[in-house]
Coordinates of C-alpha atoms and ligand atoms in Angstrom, one line a residue:
M15 CA 1.9 -101.8 6.0
L16 CA -2.4 -101.9 5.9
L17 CA -3.5 -99.6 9.0
L18 CA -0.8 -96.8 8.1
L19 CA -2.1 -96.9 4.6
S20 CA -6.3 -97.3 6.0
F21 CA -4.6 -94.3 8.3
L22 CA -3.7 -92.5 5.2
T23 CA -7.4 -93.2 3.0
I24 CA -9.3 -92.2 6.0
L25 CA -7.9 -89.3 6.9
P26 CA -8.9 -87.1 4.1
Y27 CA -12.3 -88.8 3.8
S28 CA -12.8 -87.5 7.9
F29 CA -11.7 -83.7 6.7
A30 CA -14.4 -84.4 4.3
Q31 CA -16.5 -85.1 6.0
D32 CA -15.9 -82.2 8.6
T33 CA -16.3 -79.5 6.0
D34 CA -19.4 -81.3 5.0
R35 CA -20.3 -81.1 8.5
D36 CA -19.3 -78.0 9.4
L37 CA -21.3 -76.9 5.7
K38 CA -24.5 -78.3 7.1
Q39 CA -24.8 -77.1 10.6
Y40 CA -24.8 -73.2 8.6
V41 CA -27.1 -73.8 6.1
Q42 CA -29.8 -75.3 8.8
M43 CA -29.3 -72.1 11.2
M44 CA -30.2 -70.1 8.0
N45 CA -32.6 -72.2 6.7
L46 CA -31.4 -72.4 3.4
K47 CA -33.1 -74.1 1.1
G48 CA -31.8 -72.9 -2.9
L49 CA -33.3 -71.2 -5.1
P50 CA -37.4 -72.0 -6.0
A51 CA -38.7 -72.6 -9.3
P52 CA -40.1 -69.5 -12.0
R53 CA -43.9 -70.2 -12.1
P54 CA -44.5 -72.0 -14.9
K55 CA -44.0 -70.6 -18.5
N56 CA -46.1 -69.4 -20.6
E57 CA -44.9 -69.6 -24.6
A58 CA -47.0 -67.4 -25.8
L59 CA -46.0 -64.3 -23.1
Y60 CA -42.2 -65.6 -23.6
Q61 CA -42.8 -65.5 -27.3
L62 CA -43.9 -61.6 -27.1
G63 CA -41.4 -60.8 -24.6
L64 CA -38.5 -62.3 -26.8
R65 CA -39.7 -60.0 -29.8
L66 CA -40.5 -57.0 -27.5
F67 CA -36.4 -57.6 -25.8
Y68 CA -34.7 -57.5 -29.7
D69 CA -36.7 -54.6 -30.8
N70 CA -35.2 -51.4 -30.9
Q71 CA -39.0 -49.2 -31.9
L72 CA -39.7 -49.8 -27.9
S73 CA -36.9 -46.5 -28.2
G74 CA -37.7 -42.8 -28.8
K75 CA -35.4 -42.6 -31.8
N76 CA -36.3 -46.1 -33.2
N77 CA -31.8 -47.2 -32.7
I78 CA -31.9 -48.8 -29.5
S79 CA -33.4 -52.6 -27.7
C80 CA -33.3 -54.4 -24.5
H81 CA -30.7 -56.4 -25.7
A82 CA -28.4 -54.1 -26.8
C83 CA -27.2 -53.0 -23.1
H84 CA -28.5 -56.7 -21.4
S85 CA -27.3 -59.8 -23.8
L86 CA -29.7 -62.0 -24.2
S87 CA -26.3 -64.6 -25.5
G88 CA -24.5 -62.6 -23.4
F89 CA -25.4 -63.3 -19.7
S90 CA -27.6 -60.4 -19.7
G91 CA -24.9 -57.6 -19.4
D92 CA -23.1 -55.3 -21.7
T93 CA -19.1 -55.6 -20.6
L94 CA -19.4 -52.7 -19.6
P95 CA -18.6 -50.7 -16.4
L96 CA -21.3 -48.0 -16.4
S97 CA -23.5 -49.0 -19.2
V98 CA -23.8 -46.7 -22.6
G99 CA -27.1 -45.6 -24.0
E100 CA -29.1 -44.1 -26.1
G101 CA -27.3 -42.8 -29.8
A102 CA -24.1 -45.1 -28.9
E103 CA -23.0 -47.9 -32.1
G104 CA -21.8 -51.4 -31.0
L105 CA -21.5 -53.9 -28.7
A106 CA -19.1 -54.4 -25.3
K107 CA -16.4 -52.9 -25.9
N108 CA -17.0 -50.9 -29.1
R109 CA -20.4 -49.3 -27.2
M110 CA -17.8 -47.4 -25.0
Q111 CA -15.2 -46.6 -27.6
S112 CA -18.2 -45.1 -30.4
Q113 CA -18.8 -41.5 -27.9
G114 CA -22.3 -42.5 -26.6
V115 CA -23.8 -41.2 -23.8
L116 CA -22.3 -42.8 -20.3
I117 CA -25.7 -43.7 -18.4
P118 CA -23.5 -43.5 -14.3
R119 CA -24.1 -47.2 -13.2
H120 CA -23.2 -50.5 -14.3
T121 CA -25.8 -52.7 -16.2
P122 CA -26.7 -55.1 -14.0
A123 CA -27.0 -58.6 -14.5
L124 CA -30.6 -59.5 -14.8
Y125 CA -30.2 -63.8 -13.5
N126 CA -33.2 -65.0 -11.4
L127 CA -35.0 -62.0 -11.2
G128 CA -38.5 -63.3 -11.3
L129 CA -38.8 -65.5 -8.4
A130 CA -40.2 -65.5 -5.9
G131 CA -38.4 -63.7 -2.8
V132 CA -37.0 -60.4 -4.9
S133 CA -38.2 -57.5 -2.7
S134 CA -36.1 -54.4 -5.3
L135 CA -35.0 -53.4 -8.0
F136 CA -32.0 -51.0 -9.6
W137 CA -28.7 -50.5 -7.4
D138 CA -31.1 -48.0 -5.1
G139 CA -34.6 -50.5 -5.8
R140 CA -36.5 -47.3 -6.9
I141 CA -38.7 -50.4 -7.7
M142 CA -40.4 -51.9 -4.6
K143 CA -43.7 -53.2 -3.4
H144 CA -46.3 -50.3 -1.3
P145 CA -46.3 -50.9 2.1
Q146 CA -49.2 -50.0 1.5
G147 CA -50.2 -51.6 -1.2
G148 CA -49.4 -51.5 -4.9
W149 CA -46.5 -50.0 -6.3
L150 CA -43.7 -47.8 -5.1
T151 CA -41.9 -46.7 -8.8
P152 CA -40.4 -43.3 -9.8
E153 CA -43.5 -42.8 -11.4
D154 CA -46.4 -41.3 -8.5
G155 CA -49.1 -42.5 -11.1
L156 CA -48.5 -46.0 -10.5
N157 CA -47.9 -45.8 -6.5
G158 CA -49.5 -47.1 -4.3
P159 CA -53.4 -49.0 -4.0
T160 CA -55.4 -46.1 -5.6
P161 CA -53.1 -45.4 -8.2
K162 CA -53.8 -42.3 -11.1
L163 CA -52.4 -44.8 -14.3
K164 CA -55.0 -47.3 -12.9
N165 CA -54.8 -49.7 -15.8
I166 CA -51.0 -49.7 -16.7
A167 CA -51.1 -50.7 -12.8
D168 CA -53.6 -53.1 -12.6
T169 CA -52.0 -54.9 -15.6
L170 CA -48.4 -55.5 -14.3
D171 CA -47.9 -58.8 -12.5
G172 CA -45.1 -58.2 -10.8
L173 CA -41.3 -55.8 -10.1
L174 CA -39.6 -57.0 -13.0
A175 CA -43.2 -56.0 -15.4
A176 CA -43.1 -53.0 -12.8
Q177 CA -39.2 -52.4 -13.4
A178 CA -39.2 -53.2 -17.5
L179 CA -41.2 -49.5 -18.0
F180 CA -38.5 -47.4 -16.9
P181 CA -36.2 -47.9 -19.2
M182 CA -38.1 -47.2 -22.1
A183 CA -39.6 -43.6 -20.9
S184 CA -35.1 -42.7 -19.5
P185 CA -34.1 -39.7 -22.3
E186 CA -30.6 -41.7 -21.9
E187 CA -31.3 -44.8 -21.8
M188 CA -33.5 -46.1 -24.9
L189 CA -36.5 -42.6 -25.0
G190 CA -33.8 -40.6 -26.8
Q191 CA -31.8 -37.5 -26.1
G192 CA -33.5 -33.9 -25.5
S193 CA -36.3 -35.6 -25.4
T194 CA -40.0 -34.3 -23.3
L195 CA -42.4 -36.3 -23.4
S196 CA -43.7 -37.5 -20.1
R197 CA -44.0 -40.7 -18.8
L198 CA -47.2 -41.8 -20.4
E199 CA -46.4 -40.5 -23.6
A200 CA -43.3 -42.3 -23.5
W201 CA -45.7 -45.3 -23.3
Q202 CA -48.7 -44.2 -25.5
A203 CA -46.0 -43.9 -28.2
V204 CA -43.8 -47.0 -27.6
M205 CA -47.7 -49.2 -28.1
D206 CA -48.5 -46.7 -30.9
R207 CA -44.9 -48.0 -33.1
L208 CA -45.8 -51.4 -31.6
L209 CA -49.8 -51.7 -32.5
N210 CA -50.0 -49.5 -35.8
G211 CA -46.5 -49.3 -37.1
R212 CA -44.6 -51.8 -39.3
L213 CA -45.1 -55.0 -37.5
G214 CA -48.5 -54.1 -35.7
A215 CA -50.5 -56.5 -38.2
S216 CA -48.2 -59.0 -36.5
Y217 CA -47.7 -57.8 -33.0
K218 CA -51.5 -58.0 -32.7
R219 CA -51.8 -61.4 -33.0
F220 CA -49.0 -61.5 -30.7
F221 CA -50.8 -59.6 -28.3
R222 CA -53.6 -61.3 -28.9
E223 CA -52.0 -64.7 -27.9
A224 CA -50.0 -64.4 -25.2
F225 CA -53.5 -61.9 -23.3
P226 CA -57.0 -63.6 -24.5
G227 CA -60.0 -62.1 -24.0
I228 CA -58.4 -58.8 -24.0
E229 CA -58.4 -56.1 -27.0
N230 CA -57.3 -52.8 -25.2
F231 CA -53.6 -53.5 -24.4
N232 CA -51.2 -50.8 -22.6
I233 CA -48.1 -50.5 -21.7
G234 CA -48.4 -52.8 -19.0
H235 CA -49.1 -56.4 -20.8
A236 CA -45.9 -55.0 -22.7
G237 CA -44.4 -55.3 -19.2
N238 CA -45.7 -58.3 -17.9
A239 CA -44.2 -60.1 -21.8
L240 CA -40.3 -58.6 -20.8
A241 CA -40.5 -60.1 -17.2
E242 CA -41.9 -63.2 -18.6
L243 CA -38.8 -63.6 -20.6
E244 CA -36.3 -62.6 -18.2
R245 CA -38.1 -65.2 -15.7
H246 CA -36.7 -67.9 -18.1
H247 CA -34.2 -66.8 -19.9
F248 CA -32.4 -65.8 -17.2
L249 CA -32.6 -68.6 -14.8
A250 CA -29.6 -70.0 -13.0
N251 CA -31.5 -71.1 -10.1
N252 CA -30.0 -74.9 -10.9
T253 CA -26.1 -74.0 -9.2
P254 CA -24.0 -76.8 -7.7
W255 CA -24.4 -74.5 -3.9
D256 CA -28.9 -75.0 -5.0
N257 CA -28.2 -78.7 -5.6
Y258 CA -25.9 -78.8 -2.5
L259 CA -28.6 -77.6 -0.9
R260 CA -31.5 -79.5 -2.1
G261 CA -29.6 -82.4 -1.0
E262 CA -27.1 -83.7 -4.3
S263 CA -24.1 -82.8 -3.0
K264 CA -22.2 -84.1 -6.1
F265 CA -21.9 -80.9 -8.3
M266 CA -19.6 -79.0 -4.6
T267 CA -16.0 -79.9 -4.6
E268 CA -14.0 -80.1 -1.4
R269 CA -12.6 -76.6 -1.9
M270 CA -16.8 -74.9 -3.1
K271 CA -17.5 -76.5 0.4
K272 CA -15.0 -75.1 2.3
G273 CA -16.1 -71.8 0.3
A274 CA -19.4 -71.9 1.5
T275 CA -18.6 -72.4 5.0
L276 CA -16.2 -69.3 4.8
F277 CA -19.0 -67.2 2.9
L278 CA -21.3 -68.4 5.6
S279 CA -19.5 -67.3 8.5
K280 CA -15.6 -66.7 8.9
A281 CA -15.8 -63.8 5.6
S282 CA -19.4 -62.7 7.3
C283 CA -20.9 -62.6 3.5
T284 CA -24.3 -64.0 4.8
N285 CA -24.4 -60.4 7.1
C286 CA -25.7 -59.0 3.8
H287 CA -25.9 -62.0 1.2
S288 CA -28.6 -64.0 3.1
G289 CA -31.1 -66.1 2.4
D290 CA -31.8 -67.7 -1.1
H291 CA -31.2 -65.6 -3.3
L292 CA -27.6 -64.5 -1.2
S293 CA -29.1 -61.3 -1.0
S294 CA -30.8 -59.6 1.7
F295 CA -32.5 -57.1 -1.4
G296 CA -32.0 -54.3 1.3
F297 CA -29.6 -51.2 0.8
Q298 CA -25.5 -50.7 2.0
N299 CA -22.6 -48.2 1.9
I300 CA -19.5 -50.9 1.5
G301 CA -17.1 -48.1 0.2
I302 CA -17.1 -48.7 -3.7
P303 CA -14.8 -46.2 -5.6
Q304 CA -16.5 -44.3 -8.0
I305 CA -15.9 -43.6 -12.3
G306 CA -17.9 -41.8 -14.2
P307 CA -20.2 -39.2 -14.4
G308 CA -21.8 -40.1 -11.4
V309 CA -25.7 -39.7 -10.4
K310 CA -24.9 -36.0 -8.7
D311 CA -21.7 -35.2 -10.4
G312 CA -19.7 -37.5 -10.0
D313 CA -21.2 -38.6 -6.1
D314 CA -23.4 -41.2 -6.4
Q315 CA -24.9 -41.7 -3.1
G316 CA -27.3 -44.8 -3.9
R317 CA -30.2 -45.0 -1.9
S318 CA -29.0 -42.4 0.5
D319 CA -25.4 -42.0 2.2
Y320 CA -23.4 -44.2 -0.4
R321 CA -26.1 -47.5 -0.1
F322 CA -26.4 -49.5 -2.6
R323 CA -28.8 -52.8 -2.6
V324 CA -27.2 -56.4 -1.5
T325 CA -26.7 -57.6 -5.3
P326 CA -28.0 -61.4 -5.2
L327 CA -25.7 -64.3 -6.2
R328 CA -25.6 -66.5 -9.4
N329 CA -24.1 -67.0 -12.3
I330 CA -22.0 -63.9 -11.3
A331 CA -18.8 -65.8 -12.4
L332 CA -19.6 -65.4 -16.4
T333 CA -21.3 -61.8 -15.4
A334 CA -17.8 -59.0 -14.8
P335 CA -17.4 -56.3 -13.8
Y336 CA -18.9 -55.5 -10.4
M337 CA -20.3 -53.3 -8.0
H338 CA -22.9 -50.5 -9.2
S339 CA -20.5 -48.4 -11.4
G340 CA -18.4 -51.6 -12.5
V341 CA -15.1 -50.6 -11.2
F342 CA -14.0 -54.4 -10.2
S343 CA -13.2 -56.7 -13.3
T344 CA -12.1 -59.7 -11.6
M345 CA -13.8 -61.8 -8.8
W346 CA -10.2 -61.2 -7.1
E347 CA -10.4 -57.4 -7.2
V348 CA -14.4 -58.4 -5.2
I349 CA -12.6 -60.4 -2.7
D350 CA -9.3 -58.0 -2.2
H351 CA -11.7 -55.2 -1.5
Y352 CA -13.1 -56.9 0.9
E353 CA -10.5 -58.4 2.5
H354 CA -10.4 -54.5 3.7
P355 CA -13.0 -52.4 2.4
I356 CA -11.0 -48.7 3.5
R357 CA -7.7 -49.2 2.1
S358 CA -9.3 -50.9 -1.0
L359 CA -11.4 -47.1 -1.6
H360 CA -7.9 -45.6 -1.0
E361 CA -5.7 -47.1 -3.6
F362 CA -8.2 -48.3 -6.1
N363 CA -6.8 -47.1 -9.6
W364 CA -8.1 -46.7 -12.6
H365 CA -6.2 -45.7 -14.8
P366 CA -5.5 -44.8 -18.6
K367 CA -4.6 -48.5 -19.1
H368 CA -8.0 -50.4 -18.1
P369 CA -9.5 -51.2 -21.3
N370 CA -12.4 -49.4 -21.3
Y371 CA -11.0 -46.3 -20.1
R372 CA -12.1 -43.0 -21.8
E373 CA -11.8 -39.8 -20.7
D374 CA -15.4 -39.0 -19.0
L375 CA -14.5 -42.7 -16.7
K376 CA -12.5 -40.9 -14.6
L377 CA -11.9 -42.1 -10.5
D378 CA -13.4 -39.9 -8.5
E379 CA -10.5 -38.8 -5.9
R380 CA -12.1 -35.6 -3.9
P381 CA -11.5 -35.9 -0.6
E382 CA -14.8 -35.3 0.6
T383 CA -16.3 -37.7 -0.4
M384 CA -13.4 -40.1 -0.3
Q385 CA -14.4 -39.2 3.7
A386 CA -18.2 -39.4 3.8
R387 CA -18.6 -42.8 2.0
I388 CA -15.8 -44.1 4.6
K389 CA -18.3 -41.9 7.5
T390 CA -20.8 -43.9 6.5
L391 CA -19.5 -47.6 5.5
A392 CA -21.9 -50.3 6.9
Q393 CA -21.8 -51.4 11.2
N394 CA -22.0 -54.9 9.8
L395 CA -19.1 -54.9 7.2
P396 CA -15.9 -56.0 8.7
R397 CA -13.1 -53.7 8.2
H398 CA -10.8 -57.0 7.7
L399 CA -10.8 -60.5 6.9
D400 CA -7.7 -62.4 7.9
L401 CA -8.4 -65.3 5.2
T402 CA -5.4 -67.1 4.2
T403 CA -4.4 -67.8 0.2
D404 CA -5.4 -70.8 0.5
E405 CA -9.1 -69.0 1.9
K406 CA -9.2 -66.9 -0.7
K407 CA -9.1 -69.4 -3.4
D408 CA -11.9 -71.5 -1.4
L409 CA -14.1 -68.3 -1.3
Y410 CA -13.2 -67.1 -5.5
C411 CA -14.4 -71.4 -5.9
F412 CA -17.5 -71.3 -4.1
L413 CA -18.2 -68.2 -5.9
M414 CA -16.3 -68.9 -9.6
V415 CA -17.8 -72.6 -9.7
G416 CA -20.4 -73.3 -7.0
L417 CA -22.6 -70.3 -7.9
T418 CA -22.7 -71.0 -11.5
D419 CA -26.2 -72.5 -13.1
L420 CA -24.9 -76.4 -15.1
K421 CA -26.8 -75.3 -18.0
N422 CA -23.2 -72.0 -18.3
Q423 CA -20.4 -74.4 -16.5
A424 CA -19.3 -75.1 -19.7
D425 CA -18.9 -71.4 -20.6
L426 CA -16.9 -70.8 -17.4
T427 CA -14.1 -72.5 -20.1
V428 CA -15.1 -71.1 -23.3
K429 CA -14.9 -67.5 -21.3
G430 CA -11.7 -68.1 -20.0
V431 CA -12.3 -66.4 -17.0
L432 CA -11.5 -68.8 -14.4
D433 CA -8.4 -69.3 -12.9
E434 CA -6.3 -72.6 -12.8
I435 CA -7.3 -74.1 -9.8
E436 CA -6.9 -77.6 -8.0
D437 CA -9.7 -79.0 -7.1
C438 CA -12.2 -76.0 -8.8
S439 CA -13.3 -76.3 -12.9
P440 CA -16.5 -76.8 -13.7
R441 CA -18.8 -79.3 -13.5
L442 CA -19.1 -80.8 -16.5
I443 CA -22.3 -82.8 -16.6
Q444 CA -22.7 -85.6 -19.2
Ligands
LIG502 C1 -28.7 -48.1 -22.4 C2 -28.6 -50.2 -21.3 C3 -29.9 -50.5 -20.3 C4 -31.0 -50.2 -21.5 C5 -31.3 -49.9 -23.2 C6 -32.0 -51.2 -20.9 N1 -31.1 -51.4 -19.6 FE1 -32.0 -52.6 -17.7 N2 -30.3 -50.8 -16.8 C7 -29.3 -50.7 -17.2 C8 -28.8 -49.9 -16.0 C9 -27.4 -49.1 -16.5 C10 -29.5 -50.6 -15.1 C11 -29.7 -50.0 -13.3 C12 -29.8 -48.8 -13.5 C13 -29.8 -48.8 -12.0 O1 -30.4 -48.8 -11.0 O2 -30.0 -47.1 -11.4 C14 -30.8 -51.5 -15.2 C15 -31.2 -51.9 -14.4 C16 -32.4 -52.9 -14.9 C17 -33.0 -53.5 -14.1 C18 -32.6 -54.0 -12.6 C19 -32.0 -55.2 -12.1 C20 -31.7 -55.2 -10.9 O3 -30.9 -56.0 -10.4 O4 -31.9 -54.0 -10.5 C21 -33.8 -54.4 -14.9 C22 -34.6 -55.8 -14.3 C23 -33.9 -54.2 -16.1 N3 -32.3 -52.7 -16.7 C24 -34.3 -54.7 -17.4 C25 -34.0 -53.9 -18.7 C26 -35.0 -53.7 -20.2 C27 -35.9 -55.2 -19.5 C28 -35.4 -53.4 -21.0 C29 -35.8 -52.9 -22.1 C30 -37.2 -52.3 -22.0 C31 -33.7 -52.4 -20.6 N4 -33.0 -53.0 -19.2 C32 -33.3 -51.3 -21.5 C33 -29.2 -50.1 -18.4 C34 -29.9 -51.1 -19.8
LIG503 C1 -22.1 -55.1 4.8 C2 -23.0 -56.1 3.8 C3 -22.2 -56.6 2.7 C4 -20.9 -57.7 3.3 C5 -20.1 -57.9 4.3 C6 -20.5 -58.2 1.8 N1 -22.0 -58.3 0.2 FE1 -21.2 -57.6 -1.1 N2 -21.9 -56.6 -1.5 C7 -23.1 -55.4 -1.1 C8 -23.6 -54.4 -1.5 C9 -24.3 -53.6 -0.7 C10 -23.3 -54.9 -3.2 C11 -23.3 -53.8 -3.8 C12 -22.3 -52.7 -4.2 C13 -22.5 -51.9 -4.3 O1 -23.0 -52.0 -5.6 O2 -22.1 -50.4 -4.7 C14 -22.3 -55.5 -2.4 C15 -21.9 -56.7 -4.1 C16 -21.3 -57.9 -4.0 C17 -20.8 -58.8 -5.2 C18 -20.9 -57.9 -6.6 C19 -21.9 -58.3 -7.0 C20 -22.1 -57.9 -8.9 O3 -23.2 -58.3 -9.3 O4 -21.6 -56.6 -9.0 C21 -20.4 -59.8 -5.2 C22 -19.7 -61.4 -5.7 C23 -19.8 -59.6 -3.1 N3 -20.8 -58.9 -2.7 C24 -19.8 -60.6 -2.2 C25 -19.5 -60.9 -1.7 C26 -18.9 -61.3 -0.6 C27 -17.9 -62.5 -1.3 C28 -18.6 -61.2 0.5 C29 -18.0 -61.6 1.6 C30 -16.6 -61.7 1.4 C31 -19.9 -60.5 0.9 N4 -20.0 -60.0 -0.7 C32 -19.9 -59.2 2.1 C33 -23.4 -56.1 0.5 C34 -22.4 -57.2 1.4

C-alpha cells in the first residue's frame, strides 16, 4: 500500500520532470534568455513623452492624439479590428460606429518596442535601419547615412522615435484629411503649436528639462520623448515565460510548460516567432483574411506578396483583436487558423452580426485575391497542425497566461478574457 501510494505521487512528478527537461532542451537549442531590460528611464524625457502622447496639438485639426488609438490605460490598442482615424469620435466601439475614416490596418499593440532587438516597425516594416547607416523610412529626406533633413535624422535616438513622426504627418491618422502639407511642413507646424501655442511656456520648460543645453528643438526631440514614454509605459518583459528563461520557474504551470514546448517544437511557431521577442522581425504570408478598404483597393499585400511583419508576442491576451486586418477576435481563432491556414482563409466568416460590423468592413472574397494569397503562402508555415484538444489548451494557456507580464496578470480576470481551464489561472503574486 505504501509502495503504491509513493508510486502514485512520484508518477506525476516524473512527468513534470520530463516536460521540464524537454522544454529546457529547446530553450538551450534556441539560446533563449528572456527579454532584456530597457535602458534606464530618463524621467524628464518620459514626462514630456507622456504629455505629448495625450496632446491633440500633435494633430493638424487639434482633434486626435496618439492615445485615441493606442490607449495608455487600455493596453496600447483601441480594441477595434481596423483603426479609425482623424474625425472619429469617442473610444473603442463608439469610435468604430462614429463613421470616422477607416485606416486600412489594425492598430498594433506597442509592448516592448523600445527594447534591444526590435529591428522593424509597422505591419510592413516601413521603419528600419538603413543598411548603409542611418534610417530607412517612408520619408526620403530622413534616410541613409547623409540625410537631407540632417537635423531631425541626427536627433532621433532609435527606430521607435523615428516611427513616432509618421502618424503626425498622415492625413488620415492625425494630420487631417485633405491636408496638402508636406511631412516636413506638418512636423514644423506641430513644433510651432507646441512651443508657441497656448501651452508654449510650459512646453518650452519641459523640452529644456528633457534636453538640457539645447535651445532649438525639432520634431526629432518630440519623437525621442514619445519613444521614451512607450519604452517604459508599454513594457511587458516580466512574464512567467521570461522568468522561466531567467531561471525562476515558479510562475509557469505544468500546462504552460507543455504549451511552450509545443510552441517551440511540434507547432513550429518558432519558425517565425523566434528569439527573445518571439519574432524574427522578418515578413511572412500566413494567409490572413482581409476586411475593410485595405491598402490598395481592399487587397493589402503588406510588404509584397501578402507578407506582413512577424508580430512579437507579449501581453497578447490583453490586445485582441489580432493580425494586420484585426480579423481574429480571440486567441482560439488564431490557434484555429494555424491548425489549417488554407481552410481558415476559405471558411472565414465575417458577418453583420459581429459587434464591430460596418458596411465598409466587408470581407474580401474575390477568387483572384484569395488564390494569390494562397499561392504565396510562406514555405515554413505548416499546412496543418495535428494538435489534440488538450494540446490546444496547453498552447492557449502559454500564449494567454505564460506571455502576460506579472503586473498585468490580474487584468486577465478583470477583463474576463481567459477561458477557465485547469492549471491555467493567472499567476497572482502577493
Ligand atoms: C488613428 C489611429 C492612430 C493614431 C492616432 C496613432 N496610431 Fe500608431 N498606429 C496605428 C496604426 C493603424 C498602425 C499600423 C500602421 C501600419 O503598420 O501600416 C500604427 C503603428 C504604430 C507603431 C508601430 C507598432 C509596430 O509594432 O510596428 C507605433 C510605435 C505607433 N503606432 C505609435 C504611435 C504614436 C507615438 C502615435 C502618436 C504620435 C500614434 N501611433 C498615433 C494607429 C494610430
Ligand atoms: C510562417 C511564419 C509564422 C509561423 C510558423 C507562425 N506565425 Fe504567428 N504570425 C506570423 C505573422 C507574419 C504574423 C502577422 C500576420 C498578419 O498580421 O497578417 C503572425 C501573427 C501572430 C499572432 C497575432 C499577434 C497580434 O498581436 O496580432 C499570434 C498570436 C501568433 N502569430 C501566434 C502564433 C502561434 C501560436 C504559432 C504556432 C502555432 C505561429 N504564430 C506560427 C508568422 C508566423
